[in-house]
Tab-separated table of C-alpha atoms and ligand atoms in Angstrom:
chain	number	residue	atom	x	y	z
A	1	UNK	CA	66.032	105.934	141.870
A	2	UNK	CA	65.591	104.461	145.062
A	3	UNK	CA	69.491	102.944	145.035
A	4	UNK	CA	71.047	106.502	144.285
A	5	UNK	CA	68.900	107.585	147.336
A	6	UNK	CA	70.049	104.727	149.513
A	7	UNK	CA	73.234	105.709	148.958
A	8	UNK	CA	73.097	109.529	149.445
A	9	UNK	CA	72.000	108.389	152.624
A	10	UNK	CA	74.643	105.872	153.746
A	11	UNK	CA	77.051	108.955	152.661
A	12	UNK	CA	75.148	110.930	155.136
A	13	UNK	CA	75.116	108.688	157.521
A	14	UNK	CA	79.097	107.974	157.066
A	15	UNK	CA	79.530	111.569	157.352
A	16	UNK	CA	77.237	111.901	160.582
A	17	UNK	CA	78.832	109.040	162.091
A	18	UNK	CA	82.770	110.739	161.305
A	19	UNK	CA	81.361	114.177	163.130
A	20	UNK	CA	79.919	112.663	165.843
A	21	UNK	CA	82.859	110.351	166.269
A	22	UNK	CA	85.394	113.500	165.990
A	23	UNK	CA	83.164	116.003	168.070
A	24	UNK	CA	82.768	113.797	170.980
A	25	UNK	CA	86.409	112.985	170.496
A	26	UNK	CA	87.415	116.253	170.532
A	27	UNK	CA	85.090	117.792	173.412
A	28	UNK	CA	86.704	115.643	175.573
A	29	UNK	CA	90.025	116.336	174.881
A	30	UNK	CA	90.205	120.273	175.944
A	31	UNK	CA	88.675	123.614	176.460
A	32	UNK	CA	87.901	125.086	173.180
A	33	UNK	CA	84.825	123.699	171.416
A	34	UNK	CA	85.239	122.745	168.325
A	35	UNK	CA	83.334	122.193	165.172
A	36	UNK	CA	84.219	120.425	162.096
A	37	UNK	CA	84.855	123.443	159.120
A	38	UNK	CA	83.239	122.571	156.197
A	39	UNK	CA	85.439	119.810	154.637
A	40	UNK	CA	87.694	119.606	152.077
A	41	UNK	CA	89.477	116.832	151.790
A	42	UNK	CA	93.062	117.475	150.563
A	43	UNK	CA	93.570	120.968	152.300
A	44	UNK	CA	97.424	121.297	153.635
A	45	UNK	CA	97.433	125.063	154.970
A	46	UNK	CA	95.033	127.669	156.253
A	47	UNK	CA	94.816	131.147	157.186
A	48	UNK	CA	92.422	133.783	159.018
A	49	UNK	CA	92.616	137.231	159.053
A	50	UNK	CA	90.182	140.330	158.733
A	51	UNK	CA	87.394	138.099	159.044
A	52	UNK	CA	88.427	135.668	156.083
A	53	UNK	CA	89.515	132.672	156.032
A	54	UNK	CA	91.546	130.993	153.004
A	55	UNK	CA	93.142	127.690	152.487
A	56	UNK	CA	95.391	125.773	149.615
A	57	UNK	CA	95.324	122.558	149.170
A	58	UNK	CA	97.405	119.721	147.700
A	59	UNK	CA	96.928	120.815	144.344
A	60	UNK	CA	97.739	123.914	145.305
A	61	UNK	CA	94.639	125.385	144.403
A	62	UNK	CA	93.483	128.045	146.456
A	63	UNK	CA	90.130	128.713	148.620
A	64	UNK	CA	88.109	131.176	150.645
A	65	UNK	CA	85.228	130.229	152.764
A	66	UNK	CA	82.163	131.853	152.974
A	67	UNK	CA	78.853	130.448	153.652
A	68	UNK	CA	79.072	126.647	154.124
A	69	UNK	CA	81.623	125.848	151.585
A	70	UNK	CA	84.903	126.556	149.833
A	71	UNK	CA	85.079	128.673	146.813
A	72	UNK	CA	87.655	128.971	144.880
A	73	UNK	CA	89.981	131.908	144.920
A	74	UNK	CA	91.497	133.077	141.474
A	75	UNK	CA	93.258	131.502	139.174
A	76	UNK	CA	96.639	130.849	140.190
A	77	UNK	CA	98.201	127.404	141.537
A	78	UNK	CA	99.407	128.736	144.977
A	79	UNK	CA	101.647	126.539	147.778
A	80	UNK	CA	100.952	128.862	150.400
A	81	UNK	CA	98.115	132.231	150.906
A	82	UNK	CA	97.688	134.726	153.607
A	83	UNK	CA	94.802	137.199	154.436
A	84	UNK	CA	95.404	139.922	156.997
A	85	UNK	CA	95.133	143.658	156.618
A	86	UNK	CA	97.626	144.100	154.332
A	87	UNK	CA	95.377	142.131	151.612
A	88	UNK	CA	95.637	138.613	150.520
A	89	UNK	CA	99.133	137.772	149.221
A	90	UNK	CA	100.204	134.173	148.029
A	91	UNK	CA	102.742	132.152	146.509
A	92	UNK	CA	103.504	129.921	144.021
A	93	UNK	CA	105.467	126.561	143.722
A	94	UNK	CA	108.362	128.549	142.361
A	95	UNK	CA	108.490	130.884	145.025
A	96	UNK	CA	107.027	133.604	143.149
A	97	UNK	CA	104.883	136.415	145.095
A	98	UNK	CA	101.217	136.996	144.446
A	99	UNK	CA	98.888	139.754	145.338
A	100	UNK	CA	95.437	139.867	145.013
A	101	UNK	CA	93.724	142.359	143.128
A	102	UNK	CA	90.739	143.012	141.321
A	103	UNK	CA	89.739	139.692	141.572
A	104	UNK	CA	93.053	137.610	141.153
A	105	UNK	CA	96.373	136.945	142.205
A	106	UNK	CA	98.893	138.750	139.670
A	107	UNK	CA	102.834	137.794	140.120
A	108	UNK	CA	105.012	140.459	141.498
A	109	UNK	CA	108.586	141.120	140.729
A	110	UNK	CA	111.450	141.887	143.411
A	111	UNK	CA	112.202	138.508	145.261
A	112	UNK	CA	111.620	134.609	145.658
A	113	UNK	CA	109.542	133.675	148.683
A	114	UNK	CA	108.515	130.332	150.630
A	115	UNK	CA	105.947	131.991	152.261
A	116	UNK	CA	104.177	135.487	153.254
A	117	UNK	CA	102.237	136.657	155.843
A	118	UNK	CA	100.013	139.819	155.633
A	119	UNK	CA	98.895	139.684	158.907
A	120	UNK	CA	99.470	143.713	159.816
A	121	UNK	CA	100.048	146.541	157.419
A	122	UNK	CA	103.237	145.688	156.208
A	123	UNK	CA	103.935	142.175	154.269
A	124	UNK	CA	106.476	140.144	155.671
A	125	UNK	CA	108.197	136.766	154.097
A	126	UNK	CA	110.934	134.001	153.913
A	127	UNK	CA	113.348	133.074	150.814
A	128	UNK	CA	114.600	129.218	150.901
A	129	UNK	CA	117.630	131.056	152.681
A	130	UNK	CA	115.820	131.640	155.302
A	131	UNK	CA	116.575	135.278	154.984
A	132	UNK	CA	113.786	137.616	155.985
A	133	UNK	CA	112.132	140.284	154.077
A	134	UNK	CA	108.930	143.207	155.149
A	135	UNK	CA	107.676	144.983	152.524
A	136	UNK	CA	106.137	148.263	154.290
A	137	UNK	CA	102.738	149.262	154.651
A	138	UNK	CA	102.231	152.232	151.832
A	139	UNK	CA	104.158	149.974	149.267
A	140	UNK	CA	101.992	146.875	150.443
A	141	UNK	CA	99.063	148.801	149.828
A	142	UNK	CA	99.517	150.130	146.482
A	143	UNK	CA	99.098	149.156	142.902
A	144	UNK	CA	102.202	148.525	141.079
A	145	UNK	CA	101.391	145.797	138.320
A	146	UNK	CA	104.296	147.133	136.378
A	147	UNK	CA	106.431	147.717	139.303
A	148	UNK	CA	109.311	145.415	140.856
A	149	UNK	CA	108.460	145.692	144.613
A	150	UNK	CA	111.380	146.951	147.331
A	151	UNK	CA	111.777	144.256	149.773
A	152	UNK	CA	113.704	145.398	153.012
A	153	UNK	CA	115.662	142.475	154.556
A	154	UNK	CA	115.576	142.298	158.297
A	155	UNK	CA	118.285	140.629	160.248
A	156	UNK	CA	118.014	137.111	161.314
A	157	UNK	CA	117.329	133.935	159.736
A	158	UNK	CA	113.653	132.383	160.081
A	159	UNK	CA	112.130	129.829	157.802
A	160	UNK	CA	108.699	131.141	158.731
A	161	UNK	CA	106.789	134.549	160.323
A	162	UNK	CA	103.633	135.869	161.213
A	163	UNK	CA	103.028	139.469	162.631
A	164	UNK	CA	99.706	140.717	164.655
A	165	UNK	CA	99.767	144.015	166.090
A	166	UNK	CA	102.129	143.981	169.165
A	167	UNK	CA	105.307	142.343	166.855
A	168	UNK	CA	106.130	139.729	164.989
A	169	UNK	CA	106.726	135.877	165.782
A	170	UNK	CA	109.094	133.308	163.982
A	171	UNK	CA	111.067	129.923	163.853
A	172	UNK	CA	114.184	128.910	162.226
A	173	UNK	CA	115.559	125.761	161.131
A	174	UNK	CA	116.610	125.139	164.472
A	175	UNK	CA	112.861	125.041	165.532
A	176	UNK	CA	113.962	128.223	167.853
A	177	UNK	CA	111.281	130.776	168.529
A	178	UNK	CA	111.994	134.488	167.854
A	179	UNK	CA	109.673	137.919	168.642
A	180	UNK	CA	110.245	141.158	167.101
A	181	UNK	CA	109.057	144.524	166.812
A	182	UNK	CA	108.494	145.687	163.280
A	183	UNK	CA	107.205	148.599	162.310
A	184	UNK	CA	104.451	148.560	159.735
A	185	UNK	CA	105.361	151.585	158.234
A	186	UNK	CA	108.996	151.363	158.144
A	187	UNK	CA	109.993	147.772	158.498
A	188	UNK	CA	112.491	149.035	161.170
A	189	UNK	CA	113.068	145.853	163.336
A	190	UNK	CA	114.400	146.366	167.355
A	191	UNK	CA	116.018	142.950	167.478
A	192	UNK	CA	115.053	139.271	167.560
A	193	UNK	CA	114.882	137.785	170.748
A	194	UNK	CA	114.744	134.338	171.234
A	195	UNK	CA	111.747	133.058	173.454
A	196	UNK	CA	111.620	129.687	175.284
A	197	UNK	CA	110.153	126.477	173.563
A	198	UNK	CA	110.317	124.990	170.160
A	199	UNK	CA	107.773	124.846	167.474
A	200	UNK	CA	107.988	124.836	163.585
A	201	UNK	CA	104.940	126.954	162.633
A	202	UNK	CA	103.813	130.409	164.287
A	203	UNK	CA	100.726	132.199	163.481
A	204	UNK	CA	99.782	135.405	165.209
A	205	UNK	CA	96.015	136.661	165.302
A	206	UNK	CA	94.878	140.171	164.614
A	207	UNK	CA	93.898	140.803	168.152
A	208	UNK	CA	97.498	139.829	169.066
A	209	UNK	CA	96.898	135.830	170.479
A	210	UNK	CA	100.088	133.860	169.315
A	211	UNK	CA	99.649	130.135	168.405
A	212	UNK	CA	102.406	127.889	167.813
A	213	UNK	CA	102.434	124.087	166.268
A	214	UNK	CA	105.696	121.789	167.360
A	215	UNK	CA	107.262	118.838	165.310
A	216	UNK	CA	105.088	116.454	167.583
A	217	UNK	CA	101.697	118.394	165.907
A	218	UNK	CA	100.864	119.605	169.570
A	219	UNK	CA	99.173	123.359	169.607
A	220	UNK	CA	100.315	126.035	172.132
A	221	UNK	CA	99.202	129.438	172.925
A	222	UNK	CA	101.628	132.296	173.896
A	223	UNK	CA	99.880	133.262	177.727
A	224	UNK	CA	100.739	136.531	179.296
A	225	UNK	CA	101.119	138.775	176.266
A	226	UNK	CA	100.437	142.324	176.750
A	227	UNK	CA	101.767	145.910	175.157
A	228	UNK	CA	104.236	146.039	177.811
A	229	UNK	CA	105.282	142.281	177.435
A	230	UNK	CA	104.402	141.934	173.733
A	231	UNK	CA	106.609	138.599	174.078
A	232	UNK	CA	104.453	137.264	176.875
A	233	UNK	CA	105.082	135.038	179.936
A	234	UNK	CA	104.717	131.220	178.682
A	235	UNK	CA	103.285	128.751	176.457
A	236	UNK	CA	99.824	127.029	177.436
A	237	UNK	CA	99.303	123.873	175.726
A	238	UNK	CA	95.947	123.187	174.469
A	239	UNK	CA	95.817	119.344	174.154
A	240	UNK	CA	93.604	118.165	170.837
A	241	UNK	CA	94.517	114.633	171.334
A	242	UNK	CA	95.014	114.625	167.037
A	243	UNK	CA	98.162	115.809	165.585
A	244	UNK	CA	97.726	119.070	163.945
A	245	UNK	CA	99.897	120.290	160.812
A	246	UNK	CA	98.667	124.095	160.553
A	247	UNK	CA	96.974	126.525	163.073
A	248	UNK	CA	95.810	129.824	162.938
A	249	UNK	CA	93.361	132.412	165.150
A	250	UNK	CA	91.017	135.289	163.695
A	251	UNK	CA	88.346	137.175	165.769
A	252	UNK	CA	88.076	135.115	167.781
A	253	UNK	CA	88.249	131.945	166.003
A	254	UNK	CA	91.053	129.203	166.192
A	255	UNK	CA	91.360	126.858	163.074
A	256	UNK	CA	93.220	123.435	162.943
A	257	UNK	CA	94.348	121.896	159.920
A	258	UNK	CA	94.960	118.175	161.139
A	259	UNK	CA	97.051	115.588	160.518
A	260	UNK	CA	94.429	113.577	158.428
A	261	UNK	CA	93.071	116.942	156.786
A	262	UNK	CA	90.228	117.430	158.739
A	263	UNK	CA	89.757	121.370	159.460
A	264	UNK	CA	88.210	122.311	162.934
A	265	UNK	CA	86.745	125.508	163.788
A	266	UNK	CA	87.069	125.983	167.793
A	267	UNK	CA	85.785	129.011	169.962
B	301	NAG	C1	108.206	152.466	152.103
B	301	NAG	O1	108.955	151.888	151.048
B	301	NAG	C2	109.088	152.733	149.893
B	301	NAG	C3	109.789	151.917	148.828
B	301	NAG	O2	111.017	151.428	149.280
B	301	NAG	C4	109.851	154.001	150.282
B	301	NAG	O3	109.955	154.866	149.178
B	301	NAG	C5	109.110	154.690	151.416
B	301	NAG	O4	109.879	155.813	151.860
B	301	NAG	C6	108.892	153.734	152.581
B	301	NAG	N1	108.068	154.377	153.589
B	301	NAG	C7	108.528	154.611	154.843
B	301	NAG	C8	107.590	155.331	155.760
B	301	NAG	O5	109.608	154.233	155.229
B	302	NAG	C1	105.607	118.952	171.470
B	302	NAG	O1	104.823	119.165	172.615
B	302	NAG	C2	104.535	117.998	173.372
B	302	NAG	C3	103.579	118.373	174.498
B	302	NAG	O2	104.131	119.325	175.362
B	302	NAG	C4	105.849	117.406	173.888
B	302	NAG	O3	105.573	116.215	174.589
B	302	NAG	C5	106.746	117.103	172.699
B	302	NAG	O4	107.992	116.659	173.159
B	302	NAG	C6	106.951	118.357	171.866
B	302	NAG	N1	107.687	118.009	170.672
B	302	NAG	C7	108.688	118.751	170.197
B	302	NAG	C8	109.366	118.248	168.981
B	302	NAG	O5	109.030	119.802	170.728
């Protein structure tokens, strides 16, 4: 009927007008060039890795894009999912630790954990604690349905972490930002050492580019990082004049979760 089509097109033109008003907004505002990620309203974290890209949102239902759009991925009602080389790993409201296999997430056994990152070979997580936990890289890899998996705790006490190939990042309640070198295979850390600035979310990229987001929502990226200065020189901030709650970099690719829910795509 010619009033359904009137107002498919006053919802394109609503949506047209938002992009427009956010990509001019955002051009102007810094380097990167951004894009608006297909939407979906509601999302409240994101991650990229090995070429994926997955998301929960405030239902805690969980999504990987591919195409144009958001698909669902599995089943389970997760608060928190990461993709990286070690696999896609999740976890649930009650702190329980999924791995995806064969199609879904299955619950494993062995500890409570507030969130995971499978960024390099090894897993590594949080418990409400704050203590810190790597699960290594032959036990991340295999199949052990049955099995309770054998967390090794690392010193220190971070309430979140993300490893890329040089180390891994972190912040503690204190909002104090730590690097580390863990090995995949072993989970043998050197030491934490504490690196200047504040932030309360760190995501590293598989190519080794470190991102942090700071109470304020204000993006930074780790300059000077190289194998013989893994912990790099200083932060850069790249100004998005919105306040963004999550961040994370794959191949390339920097995504923004903001404030209003809105998920950018920059390059
Ligand atoms: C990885 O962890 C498993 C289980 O704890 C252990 O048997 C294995 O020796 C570890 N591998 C290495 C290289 O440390
Ligand atoms: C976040 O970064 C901005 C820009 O540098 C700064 O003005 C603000 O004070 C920072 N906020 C926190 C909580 O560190």
């Amino acid at each position: 009927t010619s009033s359904a089509a009137q107002q498919l097109t006053d919802a394109n033109m609503k949506a047209l007008a938002t992009f427009l008003v956010l990509l001019n907004y955002f051009t102007r505002c810094h380097g990167w060039i951004c894009t608006i990620a297909p939407e979906h309203l509601a999302a409240t974290q994101i991650d990229a890795g090995n070429g994926m890209v997955v998301m929960t949102d405030k239902n805690s239902n969980a999504f990987f894009l591919s195409d144009s759009s958001w698909s669902k991925l599995g089943s389970v009602t997760l608060k928190h999912v990461s993709v990286g080389h070690a696999g896609v790993w999740g976890v649930d409201r009650d702190n329980t630790v999924y791995k995806f296999a064969a199609g879904d997430f299955f619950p494993t056994r062995g500890l409570s954990l507030i969130q995971v990152d499978a960024g390099e070979g090894q897993v590594v997580g949080v418990t409400s604690q704050n203590s810190i936990h790597c699960l290594n890289g032959s036990s991340a890899s295999s199949i052990e349905e049955e099995g309770v998996l054998k967390w090794n705790t690392i010193t220190g006490a971070l309430m979140y972490i993300s490893c890329g190939p040089l180390g891994c990042w972190g912040v503690n309640s204190a909002q104090n930002i730590y690097f580390g070198k863990v090995s995949p295979d072993t989970c043998g850390i050197s030491s934490w050492s504490q690196v200047d600035g504040a932030a309360v979310k760190v995501e590293v990229g598989s190519d080794g580019r470190v991102f942090v987001v700071n109470q304020s929502g204000n993006v930074f990226e780790r300059a000077g990082i190289s194998k013989a200065l893994p912990q790099g020189t200083a932060w850069s901030h790249i100004s998005f004049c919105v306040i963004i709650k999550h961040v994370t970099y794959d191949l390339g690719r920097l995504w923004l979760l903001t404030d209003a829910g809105v998920i950018l795509n920059c390059i």
